[in-house]
XYZ file of C-alpha atoms in Angstrom:
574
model
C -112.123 -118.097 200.507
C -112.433 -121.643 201.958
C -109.659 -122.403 204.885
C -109.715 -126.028 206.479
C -107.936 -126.502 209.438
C -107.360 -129.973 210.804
C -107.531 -130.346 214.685
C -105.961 -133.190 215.092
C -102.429 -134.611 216.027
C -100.706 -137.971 216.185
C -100.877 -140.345 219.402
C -98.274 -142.086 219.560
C -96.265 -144.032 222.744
C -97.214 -147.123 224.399
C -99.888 -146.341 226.927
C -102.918 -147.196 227.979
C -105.513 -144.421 226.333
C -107.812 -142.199 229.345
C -110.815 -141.556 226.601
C -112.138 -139.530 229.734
C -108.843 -137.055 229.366
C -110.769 -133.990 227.874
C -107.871 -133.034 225.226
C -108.059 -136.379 223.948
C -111.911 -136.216 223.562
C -111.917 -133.100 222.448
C -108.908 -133.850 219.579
C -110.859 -136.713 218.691
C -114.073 -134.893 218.041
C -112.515 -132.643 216.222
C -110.967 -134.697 213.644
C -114.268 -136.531 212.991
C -116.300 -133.311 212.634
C -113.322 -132.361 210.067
C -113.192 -135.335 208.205
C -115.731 -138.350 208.665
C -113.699 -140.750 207.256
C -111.808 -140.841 211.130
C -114.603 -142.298 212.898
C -114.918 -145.113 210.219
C -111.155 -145.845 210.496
C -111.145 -145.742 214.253
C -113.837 -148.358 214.661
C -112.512 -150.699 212.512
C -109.518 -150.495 214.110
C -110.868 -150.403 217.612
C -114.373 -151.853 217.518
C -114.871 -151.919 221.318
C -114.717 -148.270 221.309
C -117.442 -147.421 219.142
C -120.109 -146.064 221.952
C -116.897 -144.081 223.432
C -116.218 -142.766 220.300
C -120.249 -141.677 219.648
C -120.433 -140.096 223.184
C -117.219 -137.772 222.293
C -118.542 -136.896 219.092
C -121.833 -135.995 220.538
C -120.065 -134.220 223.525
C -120.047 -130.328 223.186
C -118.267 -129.292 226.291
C -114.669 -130.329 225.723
C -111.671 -127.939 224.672
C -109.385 -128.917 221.443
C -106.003 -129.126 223.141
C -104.292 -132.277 221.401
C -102.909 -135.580 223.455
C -99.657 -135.670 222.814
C -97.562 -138.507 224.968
C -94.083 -138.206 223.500
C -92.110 -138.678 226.474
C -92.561 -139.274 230.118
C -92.441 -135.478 231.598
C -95.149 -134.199 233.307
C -97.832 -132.219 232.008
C -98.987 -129.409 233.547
C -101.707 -128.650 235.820
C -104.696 -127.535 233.495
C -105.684 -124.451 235.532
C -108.697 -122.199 233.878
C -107.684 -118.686 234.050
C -109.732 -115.647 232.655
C -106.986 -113.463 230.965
C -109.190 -113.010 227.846
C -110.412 -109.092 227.897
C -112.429 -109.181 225.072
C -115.098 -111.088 223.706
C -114.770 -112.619 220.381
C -117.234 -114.110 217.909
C -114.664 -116.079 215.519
C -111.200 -117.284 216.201
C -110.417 -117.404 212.405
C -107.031 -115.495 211.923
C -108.922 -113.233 209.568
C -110.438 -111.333 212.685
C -106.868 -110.213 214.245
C -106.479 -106.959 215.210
C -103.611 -104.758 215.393
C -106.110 -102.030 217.413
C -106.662 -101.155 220.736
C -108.915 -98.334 222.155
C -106.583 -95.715 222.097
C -104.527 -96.690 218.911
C -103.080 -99.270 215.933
C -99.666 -101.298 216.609
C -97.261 -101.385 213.359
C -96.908 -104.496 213.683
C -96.331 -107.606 215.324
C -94.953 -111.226 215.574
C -96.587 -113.521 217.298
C -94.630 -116.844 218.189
C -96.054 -119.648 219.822
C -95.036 -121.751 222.792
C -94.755 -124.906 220.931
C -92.067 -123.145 218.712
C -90.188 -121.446 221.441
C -89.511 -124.780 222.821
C -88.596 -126.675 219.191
C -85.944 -123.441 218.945
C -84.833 -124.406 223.052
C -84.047 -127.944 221.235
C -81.384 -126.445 219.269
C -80.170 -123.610 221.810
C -79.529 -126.921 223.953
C -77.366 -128.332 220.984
C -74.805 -125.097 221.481
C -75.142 -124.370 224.709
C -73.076 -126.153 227.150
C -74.817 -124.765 230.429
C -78.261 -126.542 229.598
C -76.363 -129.577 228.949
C -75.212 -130.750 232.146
C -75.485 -129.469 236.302
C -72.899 -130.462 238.114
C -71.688 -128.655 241.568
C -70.653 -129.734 244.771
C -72.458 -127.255 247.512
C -70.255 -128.647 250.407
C -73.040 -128.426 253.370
C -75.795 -128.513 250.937
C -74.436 -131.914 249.240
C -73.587 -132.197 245.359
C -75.766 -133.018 242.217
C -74.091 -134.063 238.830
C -76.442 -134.935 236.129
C -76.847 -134.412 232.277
C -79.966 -132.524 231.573
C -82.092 -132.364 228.550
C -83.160 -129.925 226.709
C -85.515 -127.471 228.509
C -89.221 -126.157 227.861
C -91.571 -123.481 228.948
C -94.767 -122.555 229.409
C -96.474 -119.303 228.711
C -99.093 -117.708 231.108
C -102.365 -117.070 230.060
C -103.082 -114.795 232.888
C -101.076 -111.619 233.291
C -100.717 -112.214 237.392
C -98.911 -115.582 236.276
C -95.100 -115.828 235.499
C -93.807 -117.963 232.984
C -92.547 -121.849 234.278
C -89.087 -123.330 233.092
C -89.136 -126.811 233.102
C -85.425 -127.910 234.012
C -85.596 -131.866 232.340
C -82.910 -134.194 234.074
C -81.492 -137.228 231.393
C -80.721 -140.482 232.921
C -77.245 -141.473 235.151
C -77.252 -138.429 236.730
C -77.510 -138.186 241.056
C -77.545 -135.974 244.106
C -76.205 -136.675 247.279
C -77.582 -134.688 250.148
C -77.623 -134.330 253.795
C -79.908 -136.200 255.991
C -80.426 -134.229 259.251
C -82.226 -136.368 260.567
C -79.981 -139.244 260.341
C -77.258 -137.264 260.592
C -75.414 -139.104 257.432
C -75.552 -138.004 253.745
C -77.558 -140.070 251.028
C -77.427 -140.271 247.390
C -80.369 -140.747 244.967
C -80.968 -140.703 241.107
C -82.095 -138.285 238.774
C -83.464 -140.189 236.502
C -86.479 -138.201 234.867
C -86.596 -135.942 237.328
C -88.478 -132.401 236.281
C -87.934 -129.347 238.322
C -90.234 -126.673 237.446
C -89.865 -122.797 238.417
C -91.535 -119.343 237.738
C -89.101 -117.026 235.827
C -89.958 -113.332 234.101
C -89.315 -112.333 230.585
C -86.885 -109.534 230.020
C -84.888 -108.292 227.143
C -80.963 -106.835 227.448
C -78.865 -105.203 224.339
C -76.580 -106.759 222.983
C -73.699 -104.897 222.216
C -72.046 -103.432 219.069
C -69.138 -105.558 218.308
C -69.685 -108.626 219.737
C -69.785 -111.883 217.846
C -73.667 -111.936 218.173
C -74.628 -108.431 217.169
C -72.143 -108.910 214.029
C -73.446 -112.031 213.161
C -77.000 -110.646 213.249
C -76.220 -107.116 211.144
C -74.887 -109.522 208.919
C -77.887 -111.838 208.522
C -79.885 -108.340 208.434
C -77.509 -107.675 205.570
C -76.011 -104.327 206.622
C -72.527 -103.303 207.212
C -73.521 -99.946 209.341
C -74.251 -101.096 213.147
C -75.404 -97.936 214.385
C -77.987 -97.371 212.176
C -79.609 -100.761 214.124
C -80.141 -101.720 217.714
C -80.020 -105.576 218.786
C -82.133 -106.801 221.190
C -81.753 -109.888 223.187
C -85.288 -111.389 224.406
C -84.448 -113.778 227.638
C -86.250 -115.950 230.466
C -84.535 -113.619 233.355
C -82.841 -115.855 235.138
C -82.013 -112.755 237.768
C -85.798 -113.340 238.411
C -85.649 -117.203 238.746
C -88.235 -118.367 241.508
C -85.559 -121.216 242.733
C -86.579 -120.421 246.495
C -89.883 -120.863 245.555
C -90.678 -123.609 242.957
C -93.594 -125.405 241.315
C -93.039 -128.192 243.509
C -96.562 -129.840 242.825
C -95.705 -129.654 239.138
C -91.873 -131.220 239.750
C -90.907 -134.919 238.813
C -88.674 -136.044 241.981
C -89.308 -139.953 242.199
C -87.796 -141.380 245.035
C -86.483 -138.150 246.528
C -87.912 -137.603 250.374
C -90.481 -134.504 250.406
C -89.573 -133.166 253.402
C -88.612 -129.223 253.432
C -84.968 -129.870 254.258
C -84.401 -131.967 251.691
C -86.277 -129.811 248.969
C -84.139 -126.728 250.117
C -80.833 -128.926 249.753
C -81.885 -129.602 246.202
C -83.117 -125.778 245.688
C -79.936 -124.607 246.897
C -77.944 -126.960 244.257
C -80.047 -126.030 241.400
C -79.179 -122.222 242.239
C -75.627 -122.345 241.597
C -76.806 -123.786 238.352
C -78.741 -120.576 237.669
C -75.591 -118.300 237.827
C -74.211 -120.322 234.987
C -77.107 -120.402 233.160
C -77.457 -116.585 233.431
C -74.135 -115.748 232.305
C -74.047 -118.167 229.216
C -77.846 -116.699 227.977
C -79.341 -119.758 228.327
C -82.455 -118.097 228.266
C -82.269 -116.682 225.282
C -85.800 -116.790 223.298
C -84.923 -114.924 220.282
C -82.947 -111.406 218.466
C -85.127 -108.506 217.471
C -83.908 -105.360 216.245
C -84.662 -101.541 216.160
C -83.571 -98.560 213.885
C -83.237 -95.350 215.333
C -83.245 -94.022 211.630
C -85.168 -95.909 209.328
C -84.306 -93.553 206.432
C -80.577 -94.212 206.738
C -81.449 -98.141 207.295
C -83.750 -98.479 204.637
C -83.951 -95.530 202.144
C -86.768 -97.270 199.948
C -89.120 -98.162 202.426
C -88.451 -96.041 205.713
C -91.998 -96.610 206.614
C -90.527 -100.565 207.100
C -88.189 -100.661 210.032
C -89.356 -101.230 213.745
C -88.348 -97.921 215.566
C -89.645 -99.514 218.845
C -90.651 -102.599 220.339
C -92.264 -104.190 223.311
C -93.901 -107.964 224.158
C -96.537 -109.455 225.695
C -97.959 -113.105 226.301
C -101.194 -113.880 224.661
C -103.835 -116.909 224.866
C -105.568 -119.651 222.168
C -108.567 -120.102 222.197
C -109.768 -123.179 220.552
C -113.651 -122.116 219.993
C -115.110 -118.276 221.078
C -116.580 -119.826 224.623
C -112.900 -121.719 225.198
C -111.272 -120.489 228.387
C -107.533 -120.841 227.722
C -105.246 -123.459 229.411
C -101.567 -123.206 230.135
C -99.138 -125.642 230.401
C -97.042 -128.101 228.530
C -98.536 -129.730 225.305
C -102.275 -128.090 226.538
C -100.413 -124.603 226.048
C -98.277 -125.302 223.077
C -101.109 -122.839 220.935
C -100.243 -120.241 223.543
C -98.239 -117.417 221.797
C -95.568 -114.887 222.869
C -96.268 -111.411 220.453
C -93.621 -108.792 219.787
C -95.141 -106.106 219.455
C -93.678 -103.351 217.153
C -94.176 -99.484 216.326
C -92.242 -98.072 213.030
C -91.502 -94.014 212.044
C -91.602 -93.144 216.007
C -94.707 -93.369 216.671
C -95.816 -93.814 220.324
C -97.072 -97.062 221.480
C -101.053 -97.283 222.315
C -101.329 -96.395 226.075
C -102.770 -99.978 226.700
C -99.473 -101.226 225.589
C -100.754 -104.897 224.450
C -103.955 -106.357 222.576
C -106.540 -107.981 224.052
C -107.816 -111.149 222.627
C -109.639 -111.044 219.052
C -108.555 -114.259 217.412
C -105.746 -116.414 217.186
C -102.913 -115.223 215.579
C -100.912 -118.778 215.562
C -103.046 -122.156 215.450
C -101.879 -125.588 215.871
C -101.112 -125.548 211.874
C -99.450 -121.955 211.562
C -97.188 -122.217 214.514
C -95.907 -118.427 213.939
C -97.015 -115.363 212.012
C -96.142 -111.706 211.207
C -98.617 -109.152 210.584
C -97.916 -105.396 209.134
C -100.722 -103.071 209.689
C -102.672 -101.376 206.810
C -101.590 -97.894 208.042
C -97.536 -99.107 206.915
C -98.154 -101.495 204.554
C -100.799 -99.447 201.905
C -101.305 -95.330 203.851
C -97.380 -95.154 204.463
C -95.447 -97.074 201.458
C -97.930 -98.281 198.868
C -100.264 -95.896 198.290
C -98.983 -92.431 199.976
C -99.580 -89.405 198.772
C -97.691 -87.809 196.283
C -98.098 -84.674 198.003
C -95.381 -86.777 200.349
C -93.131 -88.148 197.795
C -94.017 -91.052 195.578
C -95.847 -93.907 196.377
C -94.879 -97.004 194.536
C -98.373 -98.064 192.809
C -98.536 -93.968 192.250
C -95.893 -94.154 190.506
C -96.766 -96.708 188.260
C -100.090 -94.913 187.840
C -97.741 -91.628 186.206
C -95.304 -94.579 184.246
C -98.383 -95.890 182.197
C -100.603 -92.739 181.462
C -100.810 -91.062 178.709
C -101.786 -87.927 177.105
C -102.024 -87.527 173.444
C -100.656 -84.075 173.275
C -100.213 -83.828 169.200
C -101.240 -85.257 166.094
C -100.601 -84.506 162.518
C -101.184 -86.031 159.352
C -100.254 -86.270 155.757
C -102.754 -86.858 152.937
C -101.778 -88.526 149.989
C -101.919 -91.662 148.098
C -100.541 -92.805 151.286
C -101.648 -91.089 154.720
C -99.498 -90.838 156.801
C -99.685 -89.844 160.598
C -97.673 -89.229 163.787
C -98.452 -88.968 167.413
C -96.990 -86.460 170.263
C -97.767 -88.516 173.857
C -96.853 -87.286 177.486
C -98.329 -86.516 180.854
C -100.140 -83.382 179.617
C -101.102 -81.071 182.457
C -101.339 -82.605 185.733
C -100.865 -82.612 189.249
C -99.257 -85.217 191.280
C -102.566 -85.959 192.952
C -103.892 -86.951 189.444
C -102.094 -90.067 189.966
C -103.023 -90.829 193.650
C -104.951 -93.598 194.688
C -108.248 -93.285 196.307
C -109.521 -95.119 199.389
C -112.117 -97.501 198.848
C -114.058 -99.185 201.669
C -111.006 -101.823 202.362
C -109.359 -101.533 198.923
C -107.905 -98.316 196.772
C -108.899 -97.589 193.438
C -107.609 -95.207 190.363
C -109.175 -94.221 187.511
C -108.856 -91.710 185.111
C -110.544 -91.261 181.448
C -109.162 -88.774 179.009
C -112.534 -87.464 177.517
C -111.672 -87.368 173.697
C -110.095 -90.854 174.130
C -110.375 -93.379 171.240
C -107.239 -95.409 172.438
C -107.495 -97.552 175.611
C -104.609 -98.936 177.266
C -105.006 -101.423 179.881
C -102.258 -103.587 182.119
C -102.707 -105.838 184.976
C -99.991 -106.924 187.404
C -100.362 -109.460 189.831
C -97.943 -107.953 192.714
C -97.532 -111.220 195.243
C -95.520 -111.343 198.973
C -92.729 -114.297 198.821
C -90.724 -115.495 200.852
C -86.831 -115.493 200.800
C -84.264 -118.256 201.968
C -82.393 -115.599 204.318
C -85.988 -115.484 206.467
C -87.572 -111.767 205.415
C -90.623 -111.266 202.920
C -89.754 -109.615 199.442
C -92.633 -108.162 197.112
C -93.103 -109.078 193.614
C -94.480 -107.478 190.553
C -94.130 -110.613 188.279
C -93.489 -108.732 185.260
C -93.537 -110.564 182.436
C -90.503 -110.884 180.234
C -91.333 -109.601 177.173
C -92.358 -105.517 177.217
C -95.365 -106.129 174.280
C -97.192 -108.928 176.910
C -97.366 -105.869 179.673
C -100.220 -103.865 178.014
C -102.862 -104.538 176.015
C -104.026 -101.452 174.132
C -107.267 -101.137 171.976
C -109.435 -98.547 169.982
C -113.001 -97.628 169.437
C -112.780 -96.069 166.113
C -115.191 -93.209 165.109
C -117.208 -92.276 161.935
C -115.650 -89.075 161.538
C -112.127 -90.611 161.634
C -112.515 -93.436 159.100
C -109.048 -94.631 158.431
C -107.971 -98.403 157.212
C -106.999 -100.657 160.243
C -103.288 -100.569 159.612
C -103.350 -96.729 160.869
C -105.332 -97.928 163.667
C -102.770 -100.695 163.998
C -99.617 -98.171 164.008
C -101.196 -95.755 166.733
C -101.559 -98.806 168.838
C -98.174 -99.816 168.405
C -97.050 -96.129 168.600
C -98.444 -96.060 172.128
C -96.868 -99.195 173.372
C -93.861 -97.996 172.161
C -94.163 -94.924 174.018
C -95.005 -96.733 177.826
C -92.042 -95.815 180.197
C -91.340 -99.967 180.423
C -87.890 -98.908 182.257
C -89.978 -97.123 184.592
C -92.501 -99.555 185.770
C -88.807 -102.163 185.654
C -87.463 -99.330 187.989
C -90.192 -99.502 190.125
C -90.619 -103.400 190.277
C -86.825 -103.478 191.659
C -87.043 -100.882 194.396
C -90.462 -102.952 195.338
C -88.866 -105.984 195.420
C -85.629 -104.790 197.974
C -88.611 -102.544 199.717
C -88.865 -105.580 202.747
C -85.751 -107.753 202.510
C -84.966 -106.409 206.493
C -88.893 -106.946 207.232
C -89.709 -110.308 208.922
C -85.903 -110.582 210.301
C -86.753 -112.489 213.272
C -83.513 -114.782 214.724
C -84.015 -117.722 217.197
C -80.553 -118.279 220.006
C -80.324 -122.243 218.218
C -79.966 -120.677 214.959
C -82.815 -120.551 211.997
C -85.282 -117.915 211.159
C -88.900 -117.564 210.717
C -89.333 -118.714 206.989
C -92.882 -116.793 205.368
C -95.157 -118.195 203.249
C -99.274 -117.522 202.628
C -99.928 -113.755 202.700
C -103.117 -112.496 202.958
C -104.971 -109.648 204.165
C -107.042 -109.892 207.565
C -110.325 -108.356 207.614
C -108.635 -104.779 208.762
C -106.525 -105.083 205.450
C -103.592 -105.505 207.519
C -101.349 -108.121 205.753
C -101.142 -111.324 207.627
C -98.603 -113.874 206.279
C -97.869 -117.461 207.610
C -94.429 -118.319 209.146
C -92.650 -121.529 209.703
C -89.590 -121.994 211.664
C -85.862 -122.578 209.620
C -83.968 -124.483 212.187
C -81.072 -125.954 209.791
C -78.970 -123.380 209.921
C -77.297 -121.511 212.611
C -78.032 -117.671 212.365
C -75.021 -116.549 214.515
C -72.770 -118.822 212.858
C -72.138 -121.110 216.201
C -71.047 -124.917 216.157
C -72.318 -127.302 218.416
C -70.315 -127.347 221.899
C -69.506 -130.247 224.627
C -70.515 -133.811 223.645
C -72.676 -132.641 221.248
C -69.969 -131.096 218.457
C -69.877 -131.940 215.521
C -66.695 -134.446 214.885
C-alpha cells in the first residue's frame, strides 16, 4: 500500500518572506522532496532565491510545521518540550496503538487543534458571549469591544495548561485609571490578543434540556436514560486571568506597567463569568451508555461505557521534538479516549506517543480496537452467541444429507441438503497471525460452492460509520458453485447441471440478506462525535493499522448545526 502525504501548505498575505523562519524552511523542503516539480516552479518564479532554496533542501535539521500568515495575531512562542514517552521508529498512522503496558483502550478519537479551532469559528457564530466584552468595572475603568472568534492551543507537555487566545476586532477601547496621573485614559483595541492558561474539564449535561434532546436525537434514540451526555469544556472556573501569558499578548499602545495590566485583567474577568455561564468553552458532545444492550441490541460490544481525554503531540519525523502553539501546533491533537462493555481503563490512563494519529491532511480520526471490532462483534464465538461472519459461515454450508435416484430411459435424481451434524464451533473463525480464517471440506465432496463478499466501512451523512456487505442484487451472482465429476459417477452434464442449480437453490439467501441488514445498523451510533458550532465528524478511508485495529479518516461537517441553534446577535440570519 503506497500513501503520499504532501507537507506543504499555501503562503499567502503580503509580507516580506524570513527564509531563515525554520517552519518555512522546513515546509519548503518538504514539498520539494515530495514533488520536484516545486523547486523548478519556485525558481522561475523567484530566481534570486535559488541558493536559498538549495541550502533548505540540503538542510536536515528543520521541523515540518507549515508558515501560515493569514492574519496579523501572534504566533506563539515555539518552546521545545519533551512530553514524548516513547520512542518511535515511523510516524505513519499505520503504527498507532491503542496499548499501553498494562492494557488495550476500546477506542479513541483523536481531534486535532487545527480543527478545534475551525469548530470555535462557528461556536462564535451562535454564541453571543464570544462576540463582544463590554463592562464598566467602575474603579477598574470600562472596556467595550467586539471580539473575534477565539483559538487555542494544546500542550505538548503534561505540566503545561492549555492557552485561550481572546482575539479583539477593530473599534473597540478601554478606558482605565492612571494612578499615576491621577486621571483616566482611553486606548484602542484594535488587534489586541490576550492570551491565558485554562484546564480542560467535562460537565453533564442534563436530561431534558434543549442540548441533550437535540443530541439523543442526532444519536437517533428516543430513550435518554439508556445514554449519558457529556459536555467537553475549556474550564473557565480554572481561567488563569490573574496570571496571563503576557509575553504572548498583543497590547499595542497599552502602557506595561503592573497597574495598568491588572486594570485590564480585572475587566477581562467579569468577561469570564459570562463566558462560563453561556459554555463558551464548549469543545465538543460525547456520550456514554450505561447499558449497551438496551442501546444497541445488535452490536452491544459498540457503545462507549466510559470515557476519559488526554492531549497528545505531532511529530513531524521520529527525532522531531513537538512544538506548541498557534499554526506550529495546529497537528497537535486532543484524544478521547474510550472503554466499551465496562471494562476498566488501563492504569496508565493515556497513550504515550507511537505515531500520529491526525496529520496535516487527516485533521481527525477514529480508531476501534481489534479486541471490539473482530474478538467481540465480528468474529465471537458461537459458544457466546453468534458472530456475524459465523453466521454467514452456518447460512452458506452445506451438507448433502440424501440422495436418490431413478433409472430409466431418463435418470432422474434428487438431493436432501442441510447442516448435517455439527457444532456451533464448526462454524467459528480461527485466528490467524493478524487475519481469521475458515475452512471446512466435506470429505466425499464432488460439489464446491464458493462466494466472496467484499464487506466495506462507509460513511453516513448523519456523521457515524455503517458496514456494508455489498450484496449483489441478483441471488444466482452470490455463489458460484462447481463439480469435479468422478469415473464411478458418469452421468451427462445436464445432471451435473441440475445438482448445481439444486444447491444454489438451496443457499439460505434470506439469511445471509438478514445478516447484511443487522451489519449494516451494527454502527450507525459509532463515530457520533458533535462539535458546540454544529457539524459532525464525517468518515471516510478505513483501514486497518498494523494491530488490526480499524483506523478510518474523519473530516469535519460544519454546515449544519447539530443542536439545531440559529445564529444569535449581529450575526443572525435575516
Amino acid at each position: 500500500m503506497s500513501r503520499t502525504e504532501t507537507y506543504s501548505r499555501k503562503v499567502s498575505g503580503s509580507h516580506e518572506i524570513d527564509f531563515q523562519y525554520v517552519p518555512l524552511r522546513s515546509a519548503i523542503r518538504y514539498s520539494v522532496l515530495k514533488d520536484p516539480t516545486v523547486q523548478a516552479q519556485l525558481t522561475k518564479s523567484l530566481p534570486s532565491v535559488t541558493k536559498t532554496l538549495n541550502d533548505i533542501i540540503n538542510d536536515k535539521s528543520g521541523i515540518r510545521v507549515p508558515a501560515k500568515p493569514t492574519s496579523n495575531l501572534p504566533t506563539a512562542v515555539q518552546r521545545p518540550v519533551s512530553a514524548v514517552a516513547a520512542t518511535t521508529t515511523s510516524v505513519d498512522r499505520l503504527n498507532t496503538s491503542l496499548k499501553t503496558p498494562s492494557g488495550r483502550f476500546s477506542m479513541v478519537y483523536a481531534v486535532s487543534q487545527g480543527l478545534l479551532n475551525q469548530s470555535f469559528q462557528n461556536l462564535f457564530i451562535v454564541n453571543e458571549t464570544l462576540q463582544s466584552i463590554s463592562y464598566d468595572g467602575d474603579v477598574d475603568g470600562s472596556i467595550d469591544s467586539e471580539l473575534i472568534a477565539p483559538q487555542i492551543s494544546l500542550p505538548v507537555a503534561a505540566s503545561d495548561p492549555p492557552l485561550w487566545y481572546m482575539n479583539f476586532g477593530s473599534g473597540g477601547h478601554i478606558t482605565v485609571r492612571d494612578r499615576k496621573n491621577k486621571k483616566y485614559v482611553t486606548y484602542p483595541t484594535d488587534g489586541w490578543t490576550f492570551v491565558f492558561g485554562i484546564n480542560l474539564g467535562t460537565v453533564p449535561v442534563a436530561s431534558g434540556t434543549d442540548d441533550h434532546t437535540a443530541i439523543m436525537k442526532a444519536i437517533g434514540s428516543d430513550s435518554p436514560g439508556d445514554y449519558s451526555i457529556t459536555r467537553l469544556i475549556m474550564d473557565f472556573s480554572t481561567a488563569q486571568i490573574s496570571n496571563p501569558r503576557w509575553d504572548l499578548c498583543t497590547t499595542p499602545g497599552y502602557p506595561t506597567s503592573q497597574d495598568f495590566k491588572t486594570s485590564f485583567e480585572n475587566l477581562v474577568n467579569y468577561w469570564i463569568g459570562d463566558a462560563a455561564e453561556s459554555n463558551a468553552g464548549t469543545l465538543g458532545y460525547a456520550w456514554t451508555t450505561p447499558s449497551p444492550q438496551n442501546a444497541y441490541p445488535n452490536a452491544p460490544t459498540f457503545p462507549p461505557t466510559d470515557k476519559i481525554f488526554q492531549t497528545y503531540p505531532y511529530l513531524a519525523t521520529p527525532t522531531s521534538t513537538p512544538v506548541a502553539g498557534l499554526d506550529v501546533g495546529d497537528d497537535n491533537m486532543l484524544l478521547y479516549l474510550e472503554m466499551t462493555q465496562h471494562l476498566p481503563f488501563p492504569q496508565e490512563r493515556a497513550l504515550t506517543y507511537t505515531a500520529n494519529w491526525t496529520t496535516p491532511q487527516i485533521p481527525a480520526s477514529m480508531c476501534i480496537g481489534s479486541t471490539v471490532f473482530f474478538d467481540s462483534y465480528l468474529m465471537r464465538s458461537n459458544n457466546e452467541g453468534y458472530g456475524l461472519l459465523s453466521d454467514l459461515n452456518e447460512a452458506t454450508w452445506m451438507d448433502a444429507l440424501n440422495a436418490t435416484a431413478k433409472y430409466g430411459v431418463k435418470s432422474e435424481f434428487s438431493w436432501e441438503w442441510g447442516l448435517g451434524s455439527h457444532d456451533l464451533a464448526f462454524f467459528d473463525w480461527k485466528p490467524n497471525g493478524l487475519g481469521y480464517t475458515w475452512h471446512q471440506t466435506s470429505s466425499n465432496s464432488t460439489v464446491k460452492n464458493t462466494w466472496s463478499i467484499k464487506m466495506t466501512a462507509d460513511s453516513i451523512l448523519a456523521g457515524g460509520l455503517q458496514l456494508n456487505m455489498n450484496l449483489p442484487a441478483n441471488d444466482s451472482d452470490l455463489f458460484k458453485i462447481t463439480t469435479s465429476k468422478s469415473t464411478s459417477w458418469n452421468q451427462p452434464d445436464s445432471t451435473v447441471n441440475d445438482l448445481c442449480a439444486d444447491l444454489a437453490s438451496k443457499s439460505q439467501i434470506n439469511r445471509i440478506r438478514s445478516t447484511a441488514t443487522t451489519l449494516q445498523n451494527s454502527l450507525n451510533g459509532t463515530g457520533k462525535f458533535f462539535f458546540p458550532g454544529g457539524g459532525q465528524l464525517f468518515y471516510h478511508k478505513a483501514l486497518f493499522n498494523n494491530e488490526n485495529d480499524l483506523l478510518v479518516e474523519a473530516s469535519y461537517d460544519g454546515a449544519a448545526d447539530a443542536l439545531g441553534r440559529q445564529a444569535v446577535g449581529r450575526f443572525a440570519k435575516k
